[in-house]
PDB file of C-alpha atoms and ligand atoms in Angstrom:
ATOM      1  CA  MET A 521     -19.335  -4.079  -0.608  1.00 92.00           C
ATOM      2  CA  ARG A 522     -16.600  -2.681   2.058  1.00 98.00           C
ATOM      3  CA  ASN A 523     -16.244   0.989   2.403  1.00 98.00           C
ATOM      4  CA  ILE A 524     -12.443   2.005   2.260  1.00 99.00           C
ATOM      5  CA  ILE A 525      -9.558   4.498   2.212  1.00 99.00           C
ATOM      6  CA  ILE A 526      -6.487   4.184   0.959  1.00 99.00           C
ATOM      7  CA  ASP A 527      -3.727   6.444   2.803  1.00 99.00           C
ATOM      8  CA  CYS A 528      -0.266   6.043  -0.132  1.00 99.00           C
ATOM      9  CA  ASP A 529       2.499   7.534  -1.255  1.00 98.00           C
ATOM     10  CA  PRO A 530       3.195   6.179  -5.231  1.00 98.00           C
ATOM     11  CA  GLY A 531       4.653   5.188  -6.162  1.00 97.00           C
ATOM     12  CA  HIS A 532       4.722   1.927  -8.787  1.00 98.00           C
ATOM     13  CA  ASP A 533       2.804  -0.659  -6.564  1.00 98.00           C
ATOM     14  CA  ASP A 534       0.723   2.209  -4.917  1.00 98.00           C
ATOM     15  CA  ALA A 535      -0.851   2.991  -8.377  1.00 98.00           C
ATOM     16  CA  ILE A 536      -1.745  -0.613  -9.140  1.00 98.00           C
ATOM     17  CA  ALA A 537      -2.723  -1.213  -5.923  1.00 99.00           C
ATOM     18  CA  LEU A 538      -4.878   1.730  -6.804  1.00 99.00           C
ATOM     19  CA  LEU A 539      -6.374   0.544 -10.011  1.00 98.00           C
ATOM     20  CA  VAL A 540      -7.105  -2.742  -8.989  1.00 98.00           C
ATOM     21  CA  ALA A 541      -9.367  -0.633  -6.116  1.00 98.00           C
ATOM     22  CA  LEU A 542     -10.629   1.741  -8.417  1.00 98.00           C
ATOM     23  CA  ALA A 543     -11.494  -2.231 -10.433  1.00 98.00           C
ATOM     24  CA  ASN A 544     -13.915  -2.901  -8.186  1.00 98.00           C
ATOM     25  CA  PRO A 545     -16.228  -0.592  -6.936  1.00 98.00           C
ATOM     26  CA  GLU A 546     -18.864  -3.775  -6.461  1.00 98.00           C
ATOM     27  CA  LYS A 547     -16.234  -5.100  -3.928  1.00 98.00           C
ATOM     28  CA  LEU A 548     -14.427  -1.570  -2.457  1.00 98.00           C
ATOM     29  CA  ASN A 549     -15.708   1.529  -1.779  1.00 98.00           C
ATOM     30  CA  LEU A 550     -13.498   4.055  -2.519  1.00 98.00           C
ATOM     31  CA  LEU A 551     -14.098   7.009   0.514  1.00 99.00           C
ATOM     32  CA  ALA A 552     -10.726   8.551  -0.144  1.00 99.00           C
ATOM     33  CA  VAL A 553      -6.715   8.459  -1.559  1.00 99.00           C
ATOM     34  CA  THR A 554      -4.928  10.398   1.214  1.00 99.00           C
ATOM     35  CA  THR A 555      -0.634  10.527   0.779  1.00 99.00           C
ATOM     36  CA  ILE A 556       2.008  10.232   2.638  1.00 98.00           C
ATOM     37  CA  GLY A 557       5.725  11.402   2.131  1.00 98.00           C
ATOM     38  CA  GLY A 558       7.743   8.293   1.899  1.00 98.00           C
ATOM     39  CA  ASN A 559       8.906   6.411  -1.701  1.00 98.00           C
ATOM     40  CA  GLN A 560       9.592  10.528  -2.575  1.00 98.00           C
ATOM     41  CA  THR A 561       7.797  13.675  -1.022  1.00 98.00           C
ATOM     42  CA  LEU A 562       5.271  15.053  -0.560  1.00 98.00           C
ATOM     43  CA  GLU A 563       4.658  17.085  -3.039  1.00 98.00           C
ATOM     44  CA  LYS A 564       5.615  13.920  -5.815  1.00 98.00           C
ATOM     45  CA  VAL A 565       3.692  11.409  -4.653  1.00 98.00           C
ATOM     46  CA  THR A 566       0.289  13.154  -4.028  1.00 98.00           C
ATOM     47  CA  LYS A 567       0.722  14.392  -7.880  1.00 98.00           C
ATOM     48  CA  ASN A 568       1.367  10.707  -9.230  1.00 98.00           C
ATOM     49  CA  ALA A 569      -1.834  10.125  -7.099  1.00 98.00           C
ATOM     50  CA  LYS A 570      -3.444  13.055  -9.106  1.00 98.00           C
ATOM     51  CA  ASN A 571      -1.884  11.653 -12.613  1.00 98.00           C
ATOM     52  CA  ILE A 572      -2.939   8.501 -11.702  1.00 98.00           C
ATOM     53  CA  LEU A 573      -7.143   9.587 -10.621  1.00 98.00           C
ATOM     54  CA  ALA A 574      -7.249  11.600 -13.078  1.00 98.00           C
ATOM     55  CA  TYR A 575      -5.853   9.194 -16.452  1.00 98.00           C
ATOM     56  CA  VAL A 576      -8.653   6.957 -15.168  1.00 98.00           C
ATOM     57  CA  ASN A 577     -10.921   8.985 -15.326  1.00 97.00           C
ATOM     58  CA  ALA A 578     -11.422   8.836 -11.423  1.00 98.00           C
ATOM     59  CA  ASN A 579     -14.358  10.977  -8.740  1.00 98.00           C
ATOM     60  CA  VAL A 580     -12.361  10.001  -5.874  1.00 98.00           C
ATOM     61  CA  PRO A 581     -11.258  12.651  -2.344  1.00 98.00           C
ATOM     62  CA  LEU A 582      -8.216  13.141  -2.614  1.00 99.00           C
ATOM     63  CA  ALA A 583      -6.018  14.871   0.070  1.00 99.00           C
ATOM     64  CA  MET A 584      -2.242  15.715   1.525  1.00 98.00           C
ATOM     65  CA  GLY A 585      -0.931  13.951   4.639  1.00 98.00           C
ATOM     66  CA  GLN A 586       2.133  14.598   7.024  1.00 98.00           C
ATOM     67  CA  GLU A 587       5.434  14.924   4.924  1.00 98.00           C
ATOM     68  CA  GLY A 588       6.856  13.315   6.919  1.00 98.00           C
ATOM     69  CA  PRO A 589       7.025  10.630   9.805  1.00 98.00           C
ATOM     70  CA  LEU A 590       6.871  11.171  13.419  1.00 98.00           C
ATOM     71  CA  VAL A 591      10.194  11.710  14.871  1.00 98.00           C
ATOM     72  CA  LYS A 592      12.636  11.416  12.412  1.00 97.00           C
ATOM     73  CA  PRO A 593      13.603  12.880   8.942  1.00 97.00           C
ATOM     74  CA  LEU A 594      11.622  11.561   5.831  1.00 97.00           C
ATOM     75  CA  HIS A 595      13.859   9.183   3.578  1.00 95.00           C
ATOM     76  CA  THR A 596      13.136   8.709   0.346  1.00 96.00           C
ATOM     77  CA  ALA A 597      13.260   5.595  -2.220  1.00 94.00           C
ATOM     78  CA  PRO A 598      14.313   7.480  -5.707  1.00 96.00           C
ATOM     79  CA  GLU A 599      16.903   4.165  -6.464  1.00 95.00           C
ATOM     80  CA  ALA A 600      13.573   2.492  -6.552  1.00 95.00           C
ATOM     81  CA  HIS A 601      10.879   4.662  -7.771  1.00 96.00           C
ATOM     82  CA  GLY A 602      13.105   7.297  -9.887  1.00 96.00           C
ATOM     83  CA  ASP A 603      13.349  10.770  -9.452  1.00 97.00           C
ATOM     84  CA  SER A 604       9.374  11.480  -9.785  1.00 98.00           C
ATOM     85  CA  GLY A 605       8.430   8.187  -7.143  1.00 97.00           C
ATOM     86  CA  MET A 606       7.331   7.107  -9.870  1.00 98.00           C
ATOM     87  CA  ASP A 607       9.242   6.873 -13.519  1.00 97.00           C
ATOM     88  CA  GLY A 608       8.468   5.929 -16.708  1.00 97.00           C
ATOM     89  CA  PRO A 609       4.900   7.233 -17.714  1.00 98.00           C
ATOM     90  CA  TYR A 610       5.140  10.613 -19.067  1.00 97.00           C
ATOM     91  CA  PHE A 611       1.018  12.117 -17.566  1.00 98.00           C
ATOM     92  CA  LYS A 612      -0.578  15.142 -19.077  1.00 96.00           C
ATOM     93  CA  GLU A 613      -0.796  17.970 -17.184  1.00 97.00           C
ATOM     94  CA  ASN A 614      -4.311  17.390 -15.352  1.00 97.00           C
ATOM     95  CA  ASP A 615      -5.783  20.101 -12.343  1.00 97.00           C
ATOM     96  CA  TYR A 616      -7.831  16.763 -10.144  1.00 98.00           C
ATOM     97  CA  PRO A 617      -8.450  18.841  -7.402  1.00 98.00           C
ATOM     98  CA  ILE A 618      -7.161  17.758  -3.642  1.00 98.00           C
ATOM     99  CA  VAL A 619      -9.655  18.075  -0.742  1.00 98.00           C
ATOM    100  CA  SER A 620      -7.655  18.667   1.505  1.00 98.00           C
ATOM    101  CA  ASP A 621      -4.277  19.206   3.172  1.00 98.00           C
ATOM    102  CA  ASN A 622      -5.241  17.853   6.386  1.00 98.00           C
ATOM    103  CA  ALA A 623      -6.040  14.382   6.012  1.00 98.00           C
ATOM    104  CA  VAL A 624      -5.852  13.269   9.292  1.00 98.00           C
ATOM    105  CA  PHE A 625      -9.323  15.210  10.072  1.00 98.00           C
ATOM    106  CA  TYR A 626     -10.582  14.524   6.682  1.00 99.00           C
ATOM    107  CA  MET A 627     -10.186  11.091   7.585  1.00 98.00           C
ATOM    108  CA  TYR A 628     -11.749  11.021  10.617  1.00 99.00           C
ATOM    109  CA  GLN A 629     -14.354  13.446   9.016  1.00 98.00           C
ATOM    110  CA  THR A 630     -14.658  11.279   6.802  1.00 98.00           C
ATOM    111  CA  ILE A 631     -15.107   7.655   8.895  1.00 99.00           C
ATOM    112  CA  MET A 632     -17.438   8.904  10.935  1.00 98.00           C
ATOM    113  CA  ALA A 633     -19.838  10.096   8.645  1.00 98.00           C
ATOM    114  CA  GLN A 634     -19.829   6.346   7.525  1.00 98.00           C
ATOM    115  CA  ALA A 635     -23.802   4.834   8.478  1.00 98.00           C
ATOM    116  CA  GLU A 636     -21.120   1.833   8.287  1.00 98.00           C
ATOM    117  CA  ARG A 637     -17.720   1.096   9.493  1.00 98.00           C
ATOM    118  CA  VAL A 638     -14.682   1.684   7.454  1.00 99.00           C
ATOM    119  CA  THR A 639     -11.845  -0.751   6.343  1.00 99.00           C
ATOM    120  CA  LEU A 640      -7.422   1.191   6.068  1.00 99.00           C
ATOM    121  CA  VAL A 641      -5.768   0.453   3.831  1.00 99.00           C
ATOM    122  CA  GLY A 642      -1.925   1.323   4.620  1.00 99.00           C
ATOM    123  CA  LEU A 643       0.794   1.769   1.629  1.00 99.00           C
ATOM    124  CA  GLY A 644       3.153   3.453   2.549  1.00 98.00           C
ATOM    125  CA  PRO A 645       5.086   4.262   6.303  1.00 99.00           C
ATOM    126  CA  LEU A 646       1.526   4.663   8.530  1.00 99.00           C
ATOM    127  CA  THR A 647       2.222   8.992  10.068  1.00 99.00           C
ATOM    128  CA  ASN A 648      -1.392   9.384   8.658  1.00 99.00           C
ATOM    129  CA  ILE A 649      -2.774   6.369  10.590  1.00 99.00           C
ATOM    130  CA  ALA A 650      -0.662   6.627  14.278  1.00 99.00           C
ATOM    131  CA  LEU A 651      -2.195  11.057  14.074  1.00 99.00           C
ATOM    132  CA  LEU A 652      -5.376   9.428  13.155  1.00 99.00           C
ATOM    133  CA  LEU A 653      -5.592   6.715  15.802  1.00 98.00           C
ATOM    134  CA  LYS A 654      -3.668   9.028  18.666  1.00 98.00           C
ATOM    135  CA  THR A 655      -5.371  12.362  17.636  1.00 98.00           C
ATOM    136  CA  PHE A 656      -9.266  11.055  17.723  1.00 98.00           C
ATOM    137  CA  PRO A 657      -9.662   7.941  19.465  1.00 98.00           C
ATOM    138  CA  ASP A 658     -13.225   7.641  19.153  1.00 98.00           C
ATOM    139  CA  VAL A 659     -12.430   6.581  15.318  1.00 98.00           C
ATOM    140  CA  LYS A 660     -11.945   3.560  16.049  1.00 98.00           C
ATOM    141  CA  SER A 661     -15.257   2.414  16.944  1.00 98.00           C
ATOM    142  CA  LYS A 662     -15.797   2.989  12.937  1.00 98.00           C
ATOM    143  CA  ILE A 663     -12.645   1.179  11.449  1.00 98.00           C
ATOM    144  CA  GLU A 664     -13.449  -2.198  10.660  1.00 98.00           C
ATOM    145  CA  MET A 665     -10.043  -3.199  10.567  1.00 98.00           C
ATOM    146  CA  ILE A 666      -6.110  -1.801   8.997  1.00 99.00           C
ATOM    147  CA  SER A 667      -5.229  -3.479   6.151  1.00 99.00           C
ATOM    148  CA  ILE A 668      -1.235  -2.257   5.440  1.00 99.00           C
ATOM    149  CA  MET A 669       1.830  -3.818   3.501  1.00 99.00           C
ATOM    150  CA  GLY A 670       4.427  -3.189   5.320  1.00 98.00           C
ATOM    151  CA  GLY A 671       7.247  -5.372   7.527  1.00 98.00           C
ATOM    152  CA  GLY A 672       8.234  -9.022   7.393  1.00 98.00           C
ATOM    153  CA  ILE A 673       8.872 -11.336   9.864  1.00 98.00           C
ATOM    154  CA  ARG A 674      11.211 -13.455   8.059  1.00 98.00           C
ATOM    155  CA  ARG A 675      13.962 -10.338   7.097  1.00 97.00           C
ATOM    156  CA  GLY A 676      13.664  -6.763   5.711  1.00 98.00           C
ATOM    157  CA  ASN A 677      14.446  -4.668   2.163  1.00 98.00           C
ATOM    158  CA  MET A 678      15.875  -1.173   3.484  1.00 98.00           C
ATOM    159  CA  THR A 679      18.118  -3.039   6.106  1.00 98.00           C
ATOM    160  CA  ALA A 680      18.248  -6.527   7.190  1.00 98.00           C
ATOM    161  CA  ALA A 681      15.733  -6.525   9.319  1.00 98.00           C
ATOM    162  CA  ALA A 682      13.327  -4.128   8.474  1.00 98.00           C
ATOM    163  CA  GLU A 683      11.112  -3.587   5.644  1.00 98.00           C
ATOM    164  CA  PHE A 684      10.243   0.743   4.104  1.00 98.00           C
ATOM    165  CA  ASN A 685       7.132   1.420   5.076  1.00 98.00           C
ATOM    166  CA  ILE A 686       8.464   0.484   8.899  1.00 99.00           C
ATOM    167  CA  TYR A 687      11.685   0.978   8.647  1.00 98.00           C
ATOM    168  CA  VAL A 688      10.718   5.568   7.331  1.00 98.00           C
ATOM    169  CA  ASP A 689       9.028   5.388  10.165  1.00 98.00           C
ATOM    170  CA  PRO A 690       8.487   2.182  13.061  1.00 98.00           C
ATOM    171  CA  GLU A 691       6.851   4.259  15.532  1.00 98.00           C
ATOM    172  CA  ALA A 692       3.993   5.794  13.610  1.00 99.00           C
ATOM    173  CA  ALA A 693       4.088   1.505  12.875  1.00 98.00           C
ATOM    174  CA  LYS A 694       3.923   1.060  17.292  1.00 98.00           C
ATOM    175  CA  ILE A 695       0.779   3.107  17.715  1.00 98.00           C
ATOM    176  CA  VAL A 696      -0.800   1.012  14.697  1.00 98.00           C
ATOM    177  CA  PHE A 697       0.548  -2.211  16.210  1.00 98.00           C
ATOM    178  CA  THR A 698      -0.792  -2.172  19.521  1.00 98.00           C
ATOM    179  CA  SER A 699      -4.275   0.135  19.169  1.00 98.00           C
ATOM    180  CA  GLY A 700      -6.074  -3.392  19.501  1.00 98.00           C
ATOM    181  CA  LEU A 701      -7.835  -2.885  15.709  1.00 98.00           C
ATOM    182  CA  PRO A 702      -7.527  -5.944  13.451  1.00 98.00           C
ATOM    183  CA  ILE A 703      -4.796  -5.629  11.629  1.00 98.00           C
ATOM    184  CA  VAL A 704      -3.763  -7.793   8.372  1.00 99.00           C
ATOM    185  CA  MET A 705      -0.306  -7.293   6.980  1.00 99.00           C
ATOM    186  CA  SER A 706       1.188  -8.027   3.656  1.00 99.00           C
ATOM    187  CA  GLY A 707       4.368  -8.055   4.879  1.00 98.00           C
ATOM    188  CA  LEU A 708       7.059  -9.523   2.143  1.00 98.00           C
ATOM    189  CA  ASP A 709       6.954 -13.091   3.468  1.00 98.00           C
ATOM    190  CA  VAL A 710       3.850 -12.476   1.373  1.00 98.00           C
ATOM    191  CA  THR A 711       4.899  -9.953  -1.276  1.00 98.00           C
ATOM    192  CA  GLU A 712       7.946 -10.803  -2.570  1.00 98.00           C
ATOM    193  CA  LYS A 713       5.808 -13.679  -3.085  1.00 98.00           C
ATOM    194  CA  ALA A 714       3.626 -11.236  -5.166  1.00 98.00           C
ATOM    195  CA  PHE A 715       4.994 -10.961  -8.315  1.00 98.00           C
ATOM    196  CA  VAL A 716       4.503 -10.654 -11.981  1.00 98.00           C
ATOM    197  CA  THR A 717       7.322 -11.751 -15.036  1.00 98.00           C
ATOM    198  CA  ILE A 718       8.134 -10.390 -17.484  1.00 97.00           C
ATOM    199  CA  GLU A 719       6.514 -12.288 -19.889  1.00 97.00           C
ATOM    200  CA  GLU A 720       4.077 -10.948 -18.553  1.00 98.00           C
ATOM    201  CA  ILE A 721       4.495  -7.284 -18.180  1.00 98.00           C
ATOM    202  CA  ASN A 722       5.767  -7.823 -21.761  1.00 98.00           C
ATOM    203  CA  ALA A 723       2.087  -8.741 -22.434  1.00 97.00           C
ATOM    204  CA  LEU A 724       0.634  -6.084 -21.500  1.00 97.00           C
ATOM    205  CA  GLU A 725       2.732  -3.082 -23.998  1.00 96.00           C
ATOM    206  CA  ASN A 726       0.218  -2.066 -26.746  1.00 89.00           C
ATOM    207  CA  GLY A 727      -2.533  -3.055 -24.885  1.00 91.00           C
ATOM    208  CA  ARG A 728      -4.950   0.385 -24.351  1.00 96.00           C
ATOM    209  CA  GLU A 729      -4.518   3.144 -22.178  1.00 97.00           C
ATOM    210  CA  VAL A 730      -5.263   1.665 -18.937  1.00 98.00           C
ATOM    211  CA  HIS A 731      -3.011  -1.729 -19.984  1.00 98.00           C
ATOM    212  CA  GLN A 732      -0.043   0.613 -21.720  1.00 98.00           C
ATOM    213  CA  LEU A 733       0.154   2.614 -18.418  1.00 98.00           C
ATOM    214  CA  VAL A 734       0.214  -0.435 -16.277  1.00 98.00           C
ATOM    215  CA  TYR A 735       3.187  -2.003 -18.807  1.00 98.00           C
ATOM    216  CA  GLU A 736       5.126   1.364 -18.665  1.00 98.00           C
ATOM    217  CA  LEU A 737       4.641   1.456 -14.998  1.00 98.00           C
ATOM    218  CA  LEU A 738       5.861  -2.159 -14.686  1.00 98.00           C
ATOM    219  CA  LYS A 739       8.375  -1.779 -17.034  1.00 98.00           C
ATOM    220  CA  PHE A 740      10.613   0.800 -15.339  1.00 98.00           C
ATOM    221  CA  TYR A 741       9.451  -1.434 -11.645  1.00 98.00           C
ATOM    222  CA  ASN A 742      11.573  -4.437 -13.681  1.00 98.00           C
ATOM    223  CA  GLU A 743      14.524  -2.380 -13.979  1.00 98.00           C
ATOM    224  CA  SER A 744      14.871  -0.593 -11.312  1.00 97.00           C
ATOM    225  CA  GLY A 745      13.999  -3.927  -9.304  1.00 97.00           C
ATOM    226  CA  LYS A 746      17.239  -5.545 -10.596  1.00 97.00           C
ATOM    227  CA  GLN A 747      19.773  -4.013  -8.098  1.00 96.00           C
ATOM    228  CA  PHE A 748      18.054  -6.153  -5.695  1.00 95.00           C
ATOM    229  CA  GLY A 749      18.240  -9.209  -6.542  1.00 96.00           C
ATOM    230  CA  PHE A 750      14.383  -9.274  -8.439  1.00 95.00           C
ATOM    231  CA  GLU A 751      14.354 -10.742 -12.184  1.00 95.00           C
ATOM    232  CA  HIS A 752      10.142 -10.956 -11.859  1.00 97.00           C
ATOM    233  CA  SER A 753       8.464  -7.854 -10.295  1.00 98.00           C
ATOM    234  CA  PRO A 754       6.800  -7.852  -7.007  1.00 98.00           C
ATOM    235  CA  ILE A 755       3.797  -6.237  -6.939  1.00 98.00           C
ATOM    236  CA  HIS A 756       4.272  -5.232  -3.043  1.00 98.00           C
ATOM    237  CA  ASP A 757       1.058  -2.690  -2.332  1.00 99.00           C
ATOM    238  CA  LEU A 758      -1.216  -5.034  -4.081  1.00 99.00           C
ATOM    239  CA  CYS A 759      -1.985  -6.921  -1.631  1.00 99.00           C
ATOM    240  CA  ALA A 760      -3.236  -5.936   0.889  1.00 99.00           C
ATOM    241  CA  VAL A 761      -5.568  -4.848  -1.476  1.00 99.00           C
ATOM    242  CA  SER A 762      -5.741  -7.441  -3.207  1.00 98.00           C
ATOM    243  CA  TYR A 763      -6.951  -8.917   0.192  1.00 99.00           C
ATOM    244  CA  LEU A 764      -9.555  -7.109   0.484  1.00 98.00           C
ATOM    245  CA  VAL A 765     -11.154  -7.723  -2.773  1.00 98.00           C
ATOM    246  CA  ASP A 766     -10.169 -12.014  -3.112  1.00 98.00           C
ATOM    247  CA  PRO A 767      -9.326 -13.431   0.432  1.00 98.00           C
ATOM    248  CA  THR A 768      -9.541 -16.965  -0.914  1.00 98.00           C
ATOM    249  CA  MET A 769      -6.030 -15.766  -2.104  1.00 98.00           C
ATOM    250  CA  PHE A 770      -4.135 -15.983   0.914  1.00 98.00           C
ATOM    251  CA  SER A 771      -3.771 -17.889   3.305  1.00 98.00           C
ATOM    252  CA  GLY A 772      -1.245 -17.353   7.106  1.00 98.00           C
ATOM    253  CA  LYS A 773      -1.555 -17.180   9.998  1.00 98.00           C
ATOM    254  CA  HIS A 774      -2.065 -15.313  13.807  1.00 98.00           C
ATOM    255  CA  TYR A 775       1.163 -13.436  15.627  1.00 98.00           C
ATOM    256  CA  HIS A 776       2.412 -11.071  18.588  1.00 98.00           C
ATOM    257  CA  VAL A 777       4.124  -8.631  15.768  1.00 98.00           C
ATOM    258  CA  ASP A 778       6.258  -5.831  18.223  1.00 98.00           C
ATOM    259  CA  VAL A 779       7.825  -3.051  16.072  1.00 98.00           C
ATOM    260  CA  VAL A 780      11.668  -1.820  17.150  1.00 98.00           C
ATOM    261  CA  THR A 781      11.720   1.729  17.351  1.00 98.00           C
ATOM    262  CA  ASP A 782      15.262   1.220  18.650  1.00 98.00           C
ATOM    263  CA  ASP A 783      17.973   3.100  17.167  1.00 97.00           C
ATOM    264  CA  GLY A 784      20.440   0.601  16.053  1.00 97.00           C
ATOM    265  CA  THR A 785      20.539  -2.012  13.199  1.00 98.00           C
ATOM    266  CA  THR A 786      16.616  -2.914  14.253  1.00 98.00           C
ATOM    267  CA  ARG A 787      14.640  -0.270  13.503  1.00 98.00           C
ATOM    268  CA  GLY A 788      12.388  -0.757  11.674  1.00 98.00           C
ATOM    269  CA  MET A 789      11.899  -4.876  12.626  1.00 98.00           C
ATOM    270  CA  THR A 790       8.379  -6.136  12.667  1.00 98.00           C
ATOM    271  CA  LEU A 791       8.638  -8.991  15.291  1.00 98.00           C
ATOM    272  CA  ALA A 792       6.809 -11.855  15.240  1.00 98.00           C
ATOM    273  CA  ASP A 793       6.827 -13.787  18.571  1.00 97.00           C
ATOM    274  CA  ARG A 794       7.056 -17.832  17.111  1.00 95.00           C
ATOM    275  CA  ARG A 795       7.459 -19.274  19.790  1.00 96.00           C
ATOM    276  CA  LEU A 796       5.518 -22.074  21.244  1.00 93.00           C
ATOM    277  CA  LYS A 797       4.212 -20.221  23.698  1.00 92.00           C
ATOM    278  CA  PRO A 798       4.061 -16.390  22.734  1.00 93.00           C
ATOM    279  CA  ALA A 799       4.249 -14.430  25.095  1.00 88.00           C
ATOM    280  CA  LYS A 800       1.820 -11.716  24.631  1.00 91.00           C
ATOM    281  CA  GLU A 801      -1.737 -11.866  22.575  1.00 92.00           C
ATOM    282  CA  GLN A 802      -1.355 -12.371  18.756  1.00 96.00           C
ATOM    283  CA  ASN A 803      -2.197  -8.666  16.838  1.00 96.00           C
ATOM    284  CA  VAL A 804      -2.101  -9.020  13.539  1.00 98.00           C
ATOM    285  CA  PHE A 805      -2.606 -11.833  10.984  1.00 98.00           C
ATOM    286  CA  VAL A 806       0.316 -12.059   9.015  1.00 98.00           C
ATOM    287  CA  LEU A 807       0.014 -13.493   5.436  1.00 99.00           C
ATOM    288  CA  GLU A 808       2.489 -15.516   3.906  1.00 98.00           C
ATOM    289  CA  ASP A 809       1.391 -17.433   1.592  1.00 98.00           C
ATOM    290  CA  ILE A 810      -0.303 -16.175  -1.877  1.00 98.00           C
ATOM    291  CA  ASN A 811      -1.319 -17.808  -5.326  1.00 98.00           C
ATOM    292  CA  ARG A 812       0.169 -15.873  -7.764  1.00 98.00           C
ATOM    293  CA  GLU A 813      -1.866 -17.299 -10.716  1.00 98.00           C
ATOM    294  CA  ALA A 814      -5.142 -15.822  -8.829  1.00 98.00           C
ATOM    295  CA  TYR A 815      -3.589 -12.599  -7.885  1.00 98.00           C
ATOM    296  CA  VAL A 816      -1.738 -12.034 -12.476  1.00 98.00           C
ATOM    297  CA  HIS A 817      -6.003 -12.889 -12.851  1.00 98.00           C
ATOM    298  CA  THR A 818      -7.771 -10.087  -9.825  1.00 98.00           C
ATOM    299  CA  LEU A 819      -5.046  -7.722 -11.662  1.00 98.00           C
ATOM    300  CA  LEU A 820      -6.159  -8.027 -15.249  1.00 98.00           C
ATOM    301  CA  GLN A 821      -9.454  -8.560 -14.627  1.00 98.00           C
ATOM    302  CA  ALA A 822      -8.864  -5.115 -12.895  1.00 98.00           C
ATOM    303  CA  LEU A 823      -7.151  -3.806 -16.447  1.00 98.00           C
ATOM    304  CA  ALA A 824      -9.970  -5.251 -18.787  1.00 97.00           C
ATOM    305  CA  ARG A 825     -12.386  -3.700 -16.684  1.00 98.00           C
ATOM    306  CA  LEU A 826     -11.100  -0.353 -16.621  1.00 98.00           C
ATOM    307  CA  ASP A 827      -9.407  -0.021 -19.733  1.00 97.00           C
ATOM    308  CA  LYS A 828     -13.797  -0.662 -20.713  1.00 89.00           C
ATOM    309  CA  MET A 829     -14.841   2.087 -18.265  1.00 75.00           C
TER     310      MET A 829
HETATM  311  O1  LIG B2328       8.831  -2.068   1.324  1.00 83.88           O
HETATM  312  C1  LIG B2328       7.951  -2.412  -0.303  1.00 83.88           C
HETATM  313  C2  LIG B2328       7.187  -0.792  -0.100  1.00 83.88           C
HETATM  314  O2  LIG B2328       7.540   0.353   0.669  1.00 83.88           O
HETATM  315  C3  LIG B2328       5.979  -0.380  -0.483  1.00 83.88           C
HETATM  316  O3  LIG B2328       4.539   0.099  -0.367  1.00 83.88           O
HETATM  317  C4  LIG B2328       6.135   0.544  -1.879  1.00 83.88           C
HETATM  318  O4  LIG B2328       5.646   1.152  -2.518  1.00 83.88           O
HETATM  319  C5  LIG B2328       7.123   1.536  -1.195  1.00 83.88           C
HETATM  320  O5  LIG B2328       6.213   2.050  -0.468  1.00 83.88           O
HETATM  321 CA1  LIG B2329       4.622   2.202  -0.794  1.00 83.88          CA
END
């Protein structure tokens, strides 16, 4: 059993990652969910997190984090996730509680209160996690590792060089990547291989409630992905959670990865030193390949469990 906190910006793929984490309580003890401005504004992604947690009757503390990145203005992604940040499904009004509007302090209190160390899961810009590490350096002794969806050592998606989560807050990412903590990076190298096909999506239709929810999420997300050239739908964020459920479905390598924070065409790039003799010590385990069938099985098993809960 691993204690985890998920920091996210729901986001269709964030939502699915949350569901899979909730469906594996024997492996993942979800201590809290925190939100960060990213795919949409903080208000919108927090409402989306409330909707997902209420939909499956979760009993997990939800705290709101930073509205935007450390230095630059927030850049959202309505083109990918819609105006709500999670277009597609309809959610009934709910009164799912928000336990704090200071996620950084809430994360600190939660982590320090645990007997065992905690794994952080970052599914959006890394602003909250960076502020946690900078504001409360003593927290590092209680953090086991950080599993993030972000970056890519071969290409970006927001720009040719930068993936969205890193692009939004590269200064925060640099703080995390230089923290000295073990980092597992689910970058685009692996997440773009971690897709569901339209046939797999359509097979979810008319299932029970959670199957139907994920069908509606992925139907929108698949349509939206076409503008970026995707036929199938990469569930980017689910990699960062699936690695914790079953790391054997992945393969990767350790690299020294730096984050470009200069203004210019490579801002937000995660630059891996892939020379035979890299200049600095390796700080990131970069996932590069995935057993896609095992990945889809993990998702389907989670949906089956949630629809029985
Ligand atoms: O580049 C993909 C990432 O950006 C995912 O986390 C997605 O939710 C968006 O935040
Ligand atoms: Ca996300």
